[in-house]
Amino acid sequence: MKRNLTVKGLTALTLALAAPVAMGEVSVEEYRAMLADKDANPGFLVIDQGEALYKTKRGPKNASLEKCDFGLGPGKLKGAYAQLPRYFKDTKRVQDIESRLLTCMTTLQGFDEAEIKKKLYADQRYNESNTELEMLAAYVAYQSNGMKIAPPLKHPAEKEAQKVGEAYFWNRHGPMDFSCATCHAEDGKRVRLQGLVNVYNKKDIQATMSTWPTYRVSHGVVRNMQHRMWDCHWQMRTPDIDYGSPATVALISFLTHQAKGGTYDLPGMKR
Amino acid sequence: MKNHTLILSALLAGAFGSVHAAEDLSAKVDKLVASSFKPGEGQDMSRLVQDDTQKLCSKTRNNPSAKDADAINKRERATIKYPDGNKLMGDWKNGEKLVKGGFGMRIGAIEPDKADKQKGGNGGNCYACHALDPKEVAAGNIGPSLTGYGALRGASDDIVTYTYDKLYNAQATVACSSMPRMGHNGILTPAQVADITAYLVSPESPLNQK
């Protein structure tokens, strides 16, 4: 799984990003091409870091995460992310990859959830490297690379999460009167120059969901879907939405079902 | 008697089934919201409380019935406040700055705006959604293009009032509009709305130059 970063690719990428607004047609194309150059994705380093962490005995219980059950059985990582979110009997709720990671870190390793949640995301304003949680999610997700997006929809709680998640997608609140649908329910919409995914366009949402977790060039780190949910709520001027909360999991359930049948192409690389 | 009740409830379910389903779903969303944000330093839970207009637009997915749309228009129109002296045309140069400025108002413990920007915005963030000055290429398209707005419509009192009202409360005319209710929600003050109105309407404004 080791990859060599092409230094040339990365340098060009940095240069292209230095003047994003002034980019002409040609350099936009170049930028796109570089985003598609998988070997130039620094996300692979983060996946490697996540793997090492995953296999290390840590926490009050001095255990690794190797027995974590992501839905296919303890320790079965291959293809597990492709079938999330799903209902888990032990926690009696629908969980996505990150909320499930939290479960395993608390039950298997004995970490304190509140303690973990004190630092969820690397702060790009201070050039921080990825947090452990971000590295772990990147590694676990990568084990489903190349597989079809296939979240189960059998358990009543799974159906409920998808349905209520969609209703919440249309929920308008906050001082801007925004809902997710303000920005993500029509084709061809942009905020300034940033293209917006239309979650009701199958191709569009498949392209989006199949490439998370993703290396965000503007942040210099790998981001996961929980971060994107927080980020869009932050733009909506709400309070911070809680990591792994019922609302984020319901939204992610809805989005993942919209993208069903797409093929994971990980790690992604985006603006 | 028992049979009658059954028939009656079947009829009711037929007539009101979808309404009830929507009510039910809204209640579930409320519960979801209540369990997904944690109060604490830097958080402002009051922002999650919906007013009647937000509730209706959420429940109907921005597609209110004609009657509900009418009720929204009336209610939102009643919120509009005008600046002292009722001067709806302000200073277009200041309007230009406000149009370019972002919203501010971001809160939370992770990446809040500086304290002075958390309450009010520093602008209307208009370019997020609209094309305005033809020289600015980084314009979004959630709303219609406003380039040449005044050149096309003139600067009559009706146009000035329409424009001011649209900025102060977009839903006074378009129920469930995607545009934030700038004045009503406290993003912009009446004087600022008047400045932006002037920027859109004045013949001297760069927005109205070819």
CSV table of C-alpha atoms in Angstrom, one decimal:
chain,number,residue,atom,x,y,z
A,1,MET,CA,0.0,0.0,0.0
A,2,LYS,CA,3.0,2.3,0.1
A,3,ARG,CA,2.9,5.0,-2.4
A,4,ASN,CA,5.5,7.5,-3.6
A,5,LEU,CA,4.3,11.0,-3.7
A,6,THR,CA,5.2,12.6,-6.9
A,7,VAL,CA,7.0,15.8,-5.7
A,8,LYS,CA,6.5,17.4,-9.1
A,9,GLY,CA,2.8,16.9,-8.9
A,10,LEU,CA,2.6,18.3,-5.4
A,11,THR,CA,4.6,21.4,-6.2
A,12,ALA,CA,2.6,22.2,-9.2
A,13,LEU,CA,-0.5,21.7,-7.2
A,14,THR,CA,0.7,24.2,-4.6
A,15,LEU,CA,1.5,26.7,-7.3
A,16,ALA,CA,-1.9,26.3,-8.9
A,17,LEU,CA,-3.6,26.9,-5.6
A,18,ALA,CA,-1.6,30.0,-4.8
A,19,ALA,CA,-3.8,32.0,-7.2
A,20,PRO,CA,-7.1,30.1,-7.3
A,21,VAL,CA,-9.2,33.1,-8.4
A,22,ALA,CA,-6.8,34.2,-11.1
A,23,MET,CA,-6.6,30.7,-12.6
A,24,GLY,CA,-7.3,30.7,-16.3
A,25,GLU,CA,-9.0,27.9,-18.3
A,26,VAL,CA,-5.8,26.0,-18.8
A,27,SER,CA,-4.6,26.0,-15.2
A,28,VAL,CA,-8.0,24.9,-14.0
A,29,GLU,CA,-7.6,21.9,-16.3
A,30,GLU,CA,-4.1,21.2,-14.9
A,31,TYR,CA,-5.4,21.5,-11.4
A,32,ARG,CA,-8.2,19.0,-12.1
A,33,ALA,CA,-5.7,16.6,-13.7
A,34,MET,CA,-3.5,16.8,-10.6
A,35,LEU,CA,-6.5,16.2,-8.3
A,36,ALA,CA,-7.0,13.0,-10.3
A,37,ASP,CA,-3.4,11.9,-10.0
A,38,LYS,CA,-3.8,9.4,-7.2
A,39,ASP,CA,-0.1,8.9,-6.6
A,40,ALA,CA,0.2,12.6,-5.7
A,41,ASN,CA,-2.4,12.2,-2.9
A,42,PRO,CA,-0.8,13.0,0.5
A,43,GLY,CA,-3.8,11.1,2.0
A,44,PHE,CA,-1.9,7.9,1.6
A,45,LEU,CA,0.5,9.0,4.3
A,46,VAL,CA,-2.4,9.6,6.6
A,47,ILE,CA,-3.8,6.2,5.8
A,48,ASP,CA,-0.4,4.6,6.8
A,49,GLN,CA,-0.4,6.6,10.0
A,50,GLY,CA,-4.0,5.3,10.7
A,51,GLU,CA,-3.0,1.7,10.1
A,52,ALA,CA,-0.1,1.9,12.6
A,53,LEU,CA,-2.4,3.5,15.2
A,54,TYR,CA,-5.1,1.0,14.6
A,55,LYS,CA,-2.7,-1.9,15.3
A,56,THR,CA,-1.1,-0.3,18.4
A,57,LYS,CA,-2.1,-1.3,21.9
A,58,ARG,CA,-3.3,1.9,23.5
A,59,GLY,CA,-5.6,3.4,26.1
A,60,PRO,CA,-6.4,2.3,29.7
A,61,LYS,CA,-7.2,-1.2,28.5
A,62,ASN,CA,-4.0,-1.4,26.5
A,63,ALA,CA,-5.7,-2.9,23.5
A,64,SER,CA,-5.5,-2.3,19.7
A,65,LEU,CA,-8.6,-1.7,17.6
A,66,GLU,CA,-8.1,-4.9,15.7
A,67,LYS,CA,-11.2,-6.5,17.2
A,68,CYS,CA,-13.4,-3.6,16.4
A,69,ASP,CA,-16.7,-4.6,14.7
A,70,PHE,CA,-17.7,-2.3,11.8
A,71,GLY,CA,-20.7,-4.5,11.0
A,72,LEU,CA,-19.1,-7.5,9.3
A,73,GLY,CA,-17.8,-9.0,12.5
A,74,PRO,CA,-14.8,-8.2,14.8
A,75,GLY,CA,-11.7,-7.5,12.9
A,76,LYS,CA,-13.4,-7.7,9.5
A,77,LEU,CA,-12.4,-4.4,7.8
A,78,LYS,CA,-12.5,-5.3,4.2
A,79,GLY,CA,-15.7,-3.8,2.7
A,80,ALA,CA,-17.1,-2.8,6.0
A,81,TYR,CA,-17.1,1.0,5.3
A,82,ALA,CA,-19.0,0.3,2.0
A,83,GLN,CA,-21.8,-1.1,4.1
A,84,LEU,CA,-22.1,1.8,6.5
A,85,PRO,CA,-24.1,3.5,8.1
A,86,ARG,CA,-25.9,0.5,9.6
A,87,TYR,CA,-27.7,-0.6,12.7
A,88,PHE,CA,-25.6,-2.1,15.5
A,89,LYS,CA,-27.2,-4.4,18.0
A,90,ASP,CA,-24.7,-3.6,20.8
A,91,THR,CA,-25.3,0.1,20.8
A,92,LYS,CA,-28.9,-0.2,19.6
A,93,ARG,CA,-28.5,2.6,17.0
A,94,VAL,CA,-27.5,3.4,13.5
A,95,GLN,CA,-23.8,4.3,13.2
A,96,ASP,CA,-21.4,5.7,10.6
A,97,ILE,CA,-17.7,5.0,10.5
A,98,GLU,CA,-16.7,7.7,12.9
A,99,SER,CA,-19.3,7.1,15.6
A,100,ARG,CA,-18.5,3.4,15.4
A,101,LEU,CA,-14.8,4.2,15.9
A,102,LEU,CA,-15.7,6.2,19.0
A,103,THR,CA,-17.6,3.1,20.3
A,104,CYS,CA,-14.6,0.9,19.8
A,105,MET,CA,-12.1,3.4,21.3
A,106,THR,CA,-14.3,3.6,24.4
A,107,THR,CA,-15.3,-0.1,24.8
A,108,LEU,CA,-12.2,-1.9,23.6
A,109,GLN,CA,-9.5,0.6,24.6
A,110,GLY,CA,-11.2,2.3,27.5
A,111,PHE,CA,-10.7,5.9,26.3
A,112,ASP,CA,-13.1,8.5,27.6
A,113,GLU,CA,-15.5,9.8,24.9
A,114,ALA,CA,-15.6,13.4,26.3
A,115,GLU,CA,-11.8,13.4,26.4
A,116,ILE,CA,-11.5,12.2,22.7
A,117,LYS,CA,-14.0,14.8,21.6
A,118,LYS,CA,-11.9,17.7,23.0
A,119,LYS,CA,-9.9,17.5,19.8
A,120,LEU,CA,-11.7,16.1,16.9
A,121,TYR,CA,-10.2,17.9,13.9
A,122,ALA,CA,-6.9,19.2,12.9
A,123,ASP,CA,-7.0,23.0,12.8
A,124,GLN,CA,-5.9,24.1,9.3
A,125,ARG,CA,-5.3,27.7,10.5
A,126,TYR,CA,-2.3,26.5,12.5
A,127,ASN,CA,-1.1,23.9,9.9
A,128,GLU,CA,-1.8,21.0,12.3
A,129,SER,CA,-1.5,17.4,11.2
A,130,ASN,CA,-4.4,15.1,11.3
A,131,THR,CA,-5.9,14.0,14.6
A,132,GLU,CA,-5.8,10.3,15.5
A,133,LEU,CA,-9.5,10.1,14.9
A,134,GLU,CA,-9.1,11.4,11.4
A,135,MET,CA,-6.2,9.1,10.6
A,136,LEU,CA,-8.1,6.0,11.9
A,137,ALA,CA,-11.2,6.8,9.9
A,138,ALA,CA,-9.1,7.3,6.7
A,139,TYR,CA,-7.5,3.9,7.2
A,140,VAL,CA,-10.7,2.0,7.9
A,141,ALA,CA,-12.5,3.6,5.0
A,142,TYR,CA,-9.6,2.8,2.6
A,143,GLN,CA,-10.3,-0.9,3.2
A,144,SER,CA,-13.4,-0.5,1.1
A,145,ASN,CA,-11.6,1.2,-1.8
A,146,GLY,CA,-12.9,0.0,-5.2
A,147,MET,CA,-16.1,-1.4,-3.6
A,148,LYS,CA,-19.7,-0.4,-4.3
A,149,ILE,CA,-21.5,1.9,-1.9
A,150,ALA,CA,-24.1,-0.5,-0.4
A,151,PRO,CA,-25.5,0.7,3.0
A,152,PRO,CA,-28.1,-1.8,4.3
A,153,LEU,CA,-31.7,-0.8,4.5
A,154,LYS,CA,-33.4,-3.7,6.3
A,155,HIS,CA,-33.6,-2.7,9.9
A,156,PRO,CA,-36.4,-0.3,10.8
A,157,ALA,CA,-33.8,2.0,12.4
A,158,GLU,CA,-31.9,2.1,9.1
A,159,LYS,CA,-35.0,3.1,7.2
A,160,GLU,CA,-35.8,5.7,9.9
A,161,ALA,CA,-32.4,7.3,9.8
A,162,GLN,CA,-32.5,7.6,6.0
A,163,LYS,CA,-36.0,9.1,6.1
A,164,VAL,CA,-35.5,11.5,9.0
A,165,GLY,CA,-32.1,12.4,7.6
A,166,GLU,CA,-33.8,13.6,4.4
A,167,ALA,CA,-36.4,15.6,6.3
A,168,TYR,CA,-33.6,17.2,8.3
A,169,PHE,CA,-31.8,18.0,5.1
A,170,TRP,CA,-34.7,20.4,4.4
A,171,ASN,CA,-34.8,21.9,7.9
A,172,ARG,CA,-34.2,25.6,7.9
A,173,HIS,CA,-32.8,27.2,10.9
A,174,GLY,CA,-30.2,29.8,12.1
A,175,PRO,CA,-29.8,33.5,11.3
A,176,MET,CA,-29.3,32.8,7.5
A,177,ASP,CA,-32.5,30.7,7.1
A,178,PHE,CA,-30.4,28.0,5.5
A,179,SER,CA,-31.1,24.4,5.2
A,180,CYS,CA,-28.8,21.9,3.4
A,181,ALA,CA,-31.3,22.1,0.5
A,182,THR,CA,-30.6,25.8,0.0
A,183,CYS,CA,-27.2,24.8,-1.5
A,184,HIS,CA,-27.5,21.1,-2.5
A,185,ALA,CA,-30.8,20.4,-4.2
A,186,GLU,CA,-30.3,21.8,-7.7
A,187,ASP,CA,-27.9,21.1,-10.6
A,188,GLY,CA,-25.2,23.5,-11.5
A,189,LYS,CA,-25.3,25.8,-8.5
A,190,ARG,CA,-22.3,27.6,-7.1
A,191,VAL,CA,-21.4,29.6,-4.0
A,192,ARG,CA,-19.0,32.0,-5.5
A,193,LEU,CA,-16.8,29.7,-7.7
A,194,GLN,CA,-17.3,26.6,-5.6
A,195,GLY,CA,-19.5,24.0,-7.3
A,196,LEU,CA,-22.2,22.5,-5.1
A,197,VAL,CA,-23.2,18.9,-5.1
A,198,ASN,CA,-26.9,18.2,-5.9
A,199,VAL,CA,-27.8,15.3,-3.7
A,200,TYR,CA,-30.8,14.5,-5.9
A,201,ASN,CA,-28.6,14.0,-8.9
A,202,LYS,CA,-27.4,10.4,-8.8
A,203,LYS,CA,-24.1,10.9,-10.7
A,204,ASP,CA,-23.3,14.0,-8.7
A,205,ILE,CA,-23.8,12.5,-5.2
A,206,GLN,CA,-22.0,9.3,-6.2
A,207,ALA,CA,-19.0,11.3,-7.2
A,208,THR,CA,-19.2,13.1,-3.9
A,209,MET,CA,-19.7,10.2,-1.5
A,210,SER,CA,-17.3,7.8,-3.2
A,211,THR,CA,-14.4,10.2,-2.5
A,212,TRP,CA,-14.7,10.7,1.3
A,213,PRO,CA,-12.6,10.6,3.4
A,214,THR,CA,-10.8,13.1,1.2
A,215,TYR,CA,-7.5,15.0,1.2
A,216,ARG,CA,-8.5,18.7,1.3
A,217,VAL,CA,-5.8,20.7,-0.4
A,218,SER,CA,-7.0,24.0,1.2
A,219,HIS,CA,-6.7,22.4,4.7
A,220,GLY,CA,-3.6,20.3,4.1
A,221,VAL,CA,-5.1,17.3,5.8
A,222,VAL,CA,-7.5,14.4,5.3
A,223,ARG,CA,-11.1,15.2,6.2
A,224,ASN,CA,-14.0,12.8,6.9
A,225,MET,CA,-17.7,13.2,6.5
A,226,GLN,CA,-18.3,14.2,10.1
A,227,HIS,CA,-16.0,17.2,9.5
A,228,ARG,CA,-18.0,18.1,6.4
A,229,MET,CA,-21.2,18.0,8.3
A,230,TRP,CA,-19.7,20.2,11.0
A,231,ASP,CA,-18.3,22.5,8.3
A,232,CYS,CA,-21.6,23.0,6.5
A,233,HIS,CA,-23.4,23.6,9.8
A,234,TRP,CA,-20.7,26.2,10.7
A,235,GLN,CA,-21.4,27.9,7.4
A,236,MET,CA,-25.1,27.8,8.4
A,237,ARG,CA,-24.1,29.7,11.6
A,238,THR,CA,-25.6,27.1,13.9
A,239,PRO,CA,-23.8,26.0,17.1
A,240,ASP,CA,-21.2,23.2,16.6
A,241,ILE,CA,-23.0,20.0,15.6
A,242,ASP,CA,-21.9,17.1,17.8
A,243,TYR,CA,-19.5,14.5,16.4
A,244,GLY,CA,-21.4,11.2,15.7
A,245,SER,CA,-24.7,12.8,16.8
A,246,PRO,CA,-28.0,11.4,15.6
A,247,ALA,CA,-28.4,14.3,13.2
A,248,THR,CA,-25.0,13.8,11.5
A,249,VAL,CA,-25.6,10.0,11.3
A,250,ALA,CA,-29.1,10.5,9.8
A,251,LEU,CA,-27.7,13.0,7.3
A,252,ILE,CA,-24.9,10.7,6.3
A,253,SER,CA,-27.4,7.8,6.0
A,254,PHE,CA,-29.5,9.8,3.7
A,255,LEU,CA,-26.5,11.0,1.6
A,256,THR,CA,-25.0,7.5,1.4
A,257,HIS,CA,-28.3,6.0,0.2
A,258,GLN,CA,-28.6,8.6,-2.4
A,259,ALA,CA,-25.2,7.5,-3.6
A,260,LYS,CA,-25.9,3.8,-3.6
A,261,GLY,CA,-24.2,1.9,-6.4
A,262,GLY,CA,-21.3,4.3,-6.7
A,263,THR,CA,-17.8,2.9,-6.4
A,264,TYR,CA,-15.4,4.1,-3.6
A,265,ASP,CA,-12.4,5.8,-5.0
A,266,LEU,CA,-10.2,6.5,-2.0
A,267,PRO,CA,-8.6,8.6,-0.7
A,268,GLY,CA,-10.4,11.5,-2.4
A,269,MET,CA,-8.7,14.8,-3.2
A,270,LYS,CA,-10.6,18.1,-3.2
A,271,ARG,CA,-10.2,21.8,-3.0
B,1,MET,CA,-70.8,2.6,16.8
B,2,LYS,CA,-67.5,0.8,16.6
B,3,ASN,CA,-68.0,0.5,12.8
B,4,HIS,CA,-68.7,4.2,12.5
B,5,THR,CA,-65.5,5.1,14.3
B,6,LEU,CA,-63.5,2.9,12.0
B,7,ILE,CA,-65.1,4.4,8.9
B,8,LEU,CA,-64.5,7.9,10.2
B,9,SER,CA,-60.9,7.3,11.0
B,10,ALA,CA,-60.4,5.7,7.6
B,11,LEU,CA,-61.8,8.8,6.0
B,12,LEU,CA,-59.7,11.0,8.1
B,13,ALA,CA,-56.6,9.1,7.3
B,14,GLY,CA,-57.4,9.5,3.6
B,15,ALA,CA,-58.0,13.2,3.8
B,16,PHE,CA,-55.3,14.1,6.3
B,17,GLY,CA,-52.9,11.2,6.1
B,18,SER,CA,-50.1,13.1,4.3
B,19,VAL,CA,-50.5,16.1,6.6
B,20,HIS,CA,-50.2,13.8,9.6
B,21,ALA,CA,-47.2,12.1,8.1
B,22,ALA,CA,-45.5,15.5,7.6
B,23,GLU,CA,-46.3,16.6,11.2
B,24,ASP,CA,-44.9,13.3,12.4
B,25,LEU,CA,-41.7,13.7,10.4
B,26,SER,CA,-41.3,17.3,11.7
B,27,ALA,CA,-41.6,16.1,15.2
B,28,LYS,CA,-38.9,13.6,14.6
B,29,VAL,CA,-36.6,16.2,13.1
B,30,ASP,CA,-37.2,18.4,16.2
B,31,LYS,CA,-36.1,15.5,18.4
B,32,LEU,CA,-33.1,14.9,16.2
B,33,VAL,CA,-32.0,18.6,16.5
B,34,ALA,CA,-32.6,18.5,20.3
B,35,SER,CA,-30.2,15.6,20.7
B,36,SER,CA,-27.5,16.7,18.3
B,37,PHE,CA,-26.1,20.0,19.5
B,38,LYS,CA,-24.6,20.4,23.0
B,39,PRO,CA,-24.9,23.6,24.9
B,40,GLY,CA,-21.7,25.1,26.2
B,41,GLU,CA,-19.3,28.0,26.0
B,42,GLY,CA,-19.5,29.7,22.6
B,43,GLN,CA,-22.7,27.9,21.6
B,44,ASP,CA,-26.0,29.7,21.1
B,45,MET,CA,-28.8,27.2,21.3
B,46,SER,CA,-31.4,29.9,20.5
B,47,ARG,CA,-30.3,29.8,16.8
B,48,LEU,CA,-31.8,26.3,16.6
B,49,VAL,CA,-35.3,27.5,17.5
B,50,GLN,CA,-37.3,27.9,14.3
B,51,ASP,CA,-39.8,30.7,13.8
B,52,ASP,CA,-43.2,29.9,12.1
B,53,THR,CA,-41.9,30.7,8.7
B,54,GLN,CA,-38.9,28.5,9.0
B,55,LYS,CA,-41.1,25.7,10.3
B,56,LEU,CA,-43.6,25.9,7.4
B,57,CYS,CA,-40.8,26.1,4.8
B,58,SER,CA,-39.1,23.1,6.3
B,59,LYS,CA,-42.2,21.0,6.5
B,60,THR,CA,-43.3,21.8,3.0
B,61,ARG,CA,-39.7,21.7,1.6
B,62,ASN,CA,-40.1,25.2,0.4
B,63,ASN,CA,-43.3,24.5,-1.4
B,64,PRO,CA,-46.0,26.0,0.7
B,65,SER,CA,-49.7,26.0,-0.4
B,66,ALA,CA,-50.9,29.2,-1.9
B,67,LYS,CA,-52.7,30.0,1.3
B,68,ASP,CA,-49.6,29.4,3.4
B,69,ALA,CA,-47.5,31.4,1.0
B,70,ASP,CA,-49.9,34.3,1.4
B,71,ALA,CA,-49.7,34.0,5.2
B,72,ILE,CA,-45.9,34.0,5.1
B,73,ASN,CA,-45.8,37.1,2.8
B,74,LYS,CA,-48.1,39.0,5.1
B,75,ARG,CA,-46.3,38.1,8.3
B,76,GLU,CA,-42.9,38.8,6.8
B,77,ARG,CA,-44.0,42.1,5.2
B,78,ALA,CA,-45.1,43.3,8.7
B,79,THR,CA,-41.5,42.9,10.0
B,80,ILE,CA,-40.0,45.5,7.6
B,81,LYS,CA,-38.5,48.5,9.2
B,82,TYR,CA,-37.3,51.6,7.4
B,83,PRO,CA,-34.4,53.8,8.3
B,84,ASP,CA,-34.9,57.2,10.1
B,85,GLY,CA,-36.4,59.7,7.8
B,86,ASN,CA,-37.6,56.9,5.5
B,87,LYS,CA,-34.6,57.5,3.2
B,88,LEU,CA,-34.5,54.2,1.3
B,89,MET,CA,-31.6,55.3,-1.0
B,90,GLY,CA,-28.4,55.5,1.0
B,91,ASP,CA,-24.7,55.8,0.1
B,92,TRP,CA,-24.0,53.5,-2.8
B,93,LYS,CA,-20.2,53.5,-2.1
B,94,ASN,CA,-20.8,52.1,1.3
B,95,GLY,CA,-23.3,49.7,-0.2
B,96,GLU,CA,-20.5,48.4,-2.5
B,97,LYS,CA,-18.4,47.6,0.5
B,98,LEU,CA,-21.3,45.8,2.2
B,99,VAL,CA,-22.1,43.8,-0.9
B,100,LYS,CA,-18.5,42.5,-1.0
B,101,GLY,CA,-18.3,41.8,2.8
B,102,GLY,CA,-19.0,38.3,4.2
B,103,PHE,CA,-21.6,37.4,6.8
B,104,GLY,CA,-19.5,36.9,9.9
B,105,MET,CA,-21.7,35.5,12.7
B,106,ARG,CA,-20.0,32.1,13.0
B,107,ILE,CA,-20.1,30.7,16.5
B,108,GLY,CA,-19.1,27.5,18.3
B,109,ALA,CA,-16.0,26.3,20.1
B,110,ILE,CA,-14.1,25.1,17.1
B,111,GLU,CA,-13.7,28.1,14.7
B,112,PRO,CA,-15.8,31.0,15.9
B,113,ASP,CA,-15.5,34.5,14.3
B,114,LYS,CA,-13.9,37.2,16.4
B,115,ALA,CA,-16.2,38.4,19.1
B,116,ASP,CA,-17.3,41.6,17.3
B,117,LYS,CA,-18.2,39.7,14.2
B,118,GLN,CA,-20.3,37.0,16.0
B,119,LYS,CA,-23.3,39.2,16.5
B,120,GLY,CA,-23.5,41.2,13.3
B,121,GLY,CA,-22.1,40.4,9.9
B,122,ASN,CA,-19.6,42.7,8.1
B,123,GLY,CA,-21.6,42.5,5.0
B,124,GLY,CA,-24.4,40.8,3.0
B,125,ASN,CA,-22.2,38.2,1.3
B,126,CYS,CA,-24.1,38.9,-1.9
B,127,TYR,CA,-21.5,37.5,-4.2
B,128,ALA,CA,-22.0,34.1,-2.7
B,129,CYS,CA,-25.3,33.9,-4.5
B,130,HIS,CA,-25.5,36.7,-7.1
B,131,ALA,CA,-23.5,38.2,-10.0
B,132,LEU,CA,-23.3,42.0,-9.4
B,133,ASP,CA,-20.4,44.2,-10.6
B,134,PRO,CA,-19.6,42.8,-14.1
B,135,LYS,CA,-15.9,43.0,-13.2
B,136,GLU,CA,-16.2,40.5,-10.4
B,137,VAL,CA,-16.0,37.0,-11.8
B,138,ALA,CA,-16.2,35.0,-8.5
B,139,ALA,CA,-19.9,35.2,-8.3
B,140,GLY,CA,-22.3,32.4,-7.2
B,141,ASN,CA,-25.6,31.6,-8.9
B,142,ILE,CA,-28.1,30.5,-6.2
B,143,GLY,CA,-29.9,33.8,-6.9
B,144,PRO,CA,-30.5,35.6,-10.2
B,145,SER,CA,-27.8,37.9,-11.8
B,146,LEU,CA,-28.2,41.5,-10.6
B,147,THR,CA,-25.7,43.0,-13.1
B,148,GLY,CA,-27.3,46.1,-14.6
B,149,TYR,CA,-30.1,46.0,-12.1
B,150,GLY,CA,-30.8,49.7,-12.0
B,151,ALA,CA,-29.9,50.2,-15.7
B,152,LEU,CA,-32.6,47.8,-16.6
B,153,ARG,CA,-35.3,48.8,-14.1
B,154,GLY,CA,-34.8,52.5,-13.5
B,155,ALA,CA,-34.9,54.2,-10.1
B,156,SER,CA,-38.6,54.9,-9.6
B,157,ASP,CA,-39.9,55.0,-6.0
B,158,ASP,CA,-41.6,51.6,-6.7
B,159,ILE,CA,-38.3,50.0,-7.7
B,160,VAL,CA,-36.5,51.5,-4.7
B,161,THR,CA,-39.1,50.3,-2.3
B,162,TYR,CA,-39.3,46.9,-3.9
B,163,THR,CA,-35.5,46.5,-3.7
B,164,TYR,CA,-35.3,47.7,-0.1
B,165,ASP,CA,-38.0,45.3,0.9
B,166,LYS,CA,-36.5,42.4,-0.9
B,167,LEU,CA,-33.2,43.0,1.0
B,168,TYR,CA,-34.8,43.6,4.3
B,169,ASN,CA,-37.1,40.5,4.1
B,170,ALA,CA,-37.0,38.5,0.9
B,171,GLN,CA,-40.0,36.4,2.0
B,172,ALA,CA,-42.3,39.5,2.1
B,173,THR,CA,-42.6,38.8,-1.7
B,174,VAL,CA,-41.3,35.2,-2.2
B,175,ALA,CA,-42.4,32.8,0.4
B,176,CYS,CA,-39.7,30.3,1.4
B,177,SER,CA,-37.1,32.2,-0.7
B,178,SER,CA,-33.6,30.9,-0.4
B,179,MET,CA,-32.3,34.4,0.3
B,180,PRO,CA,-31.7,35.2,4.0
B,181,ARG,CA,-34.0,37.7,5.5
B,182,MET,CA,-31.1,40.2,5.9
B,183,GLY,CA,-32.8,43.0,7.8
B,184,HIS,CA,-35.3,40.9,9.8
B,185,ASN,CA,-32.7,38.4,11.0
B,186,GLY,CA,-30.3,41.2,12.0
B,187,ILE,CA,-27.6,40.6,9.5
B,188,LEU,CA,-27.9,44.1,8.1
B,189,THR,CA,-29.3,47.3,9.7
B,190,PRO,CA,-31.9,49.5,8.0
B,191,ALA,CA,-29.3,52.0,7.1
B,192,GLN,CA,-27.1,49.3,5.6
B,193,VAL,CA,-30.0,48.0,3.6
B,194,ALA,CA,-30.6,51.5,2.2
B,195,ASP,CA,-26.9,51.7,1.2
B,196,ILE,CA,-27.1,48.5,-0.7
B,197,THR,CA,-30.4,49.6,-2.3
B,198,ALA,CA,-28.5,52.6,-3.6
B,199,TYR,CA,-25.7,50.4,-4.9
B,200,LEU,CA,-28.2,48.3,-6.9
B,201,VAL,CA,-30.4,51.2,-8.2
B,202,SER,CA,-28.1,54.3,-8.7
B,203,PRO,CA,-27.1,55.0,-12.2
B,204,GLU,CA,-23.6,55.9,-10.9
B,205,SER,CA,-23.1,52.5,-9.4
B,206,PRO,CA,-20.4,50.2,-11.0
B,207,LEU,CA,-23.1,47.6,-11.1
B,208,ASN,CA,-25.0,49.7,-13.7
B,209,GLN,CA,-22.0,50.5,-16.0
B,210,LYS,CA,-21.4,48.5,-19.2
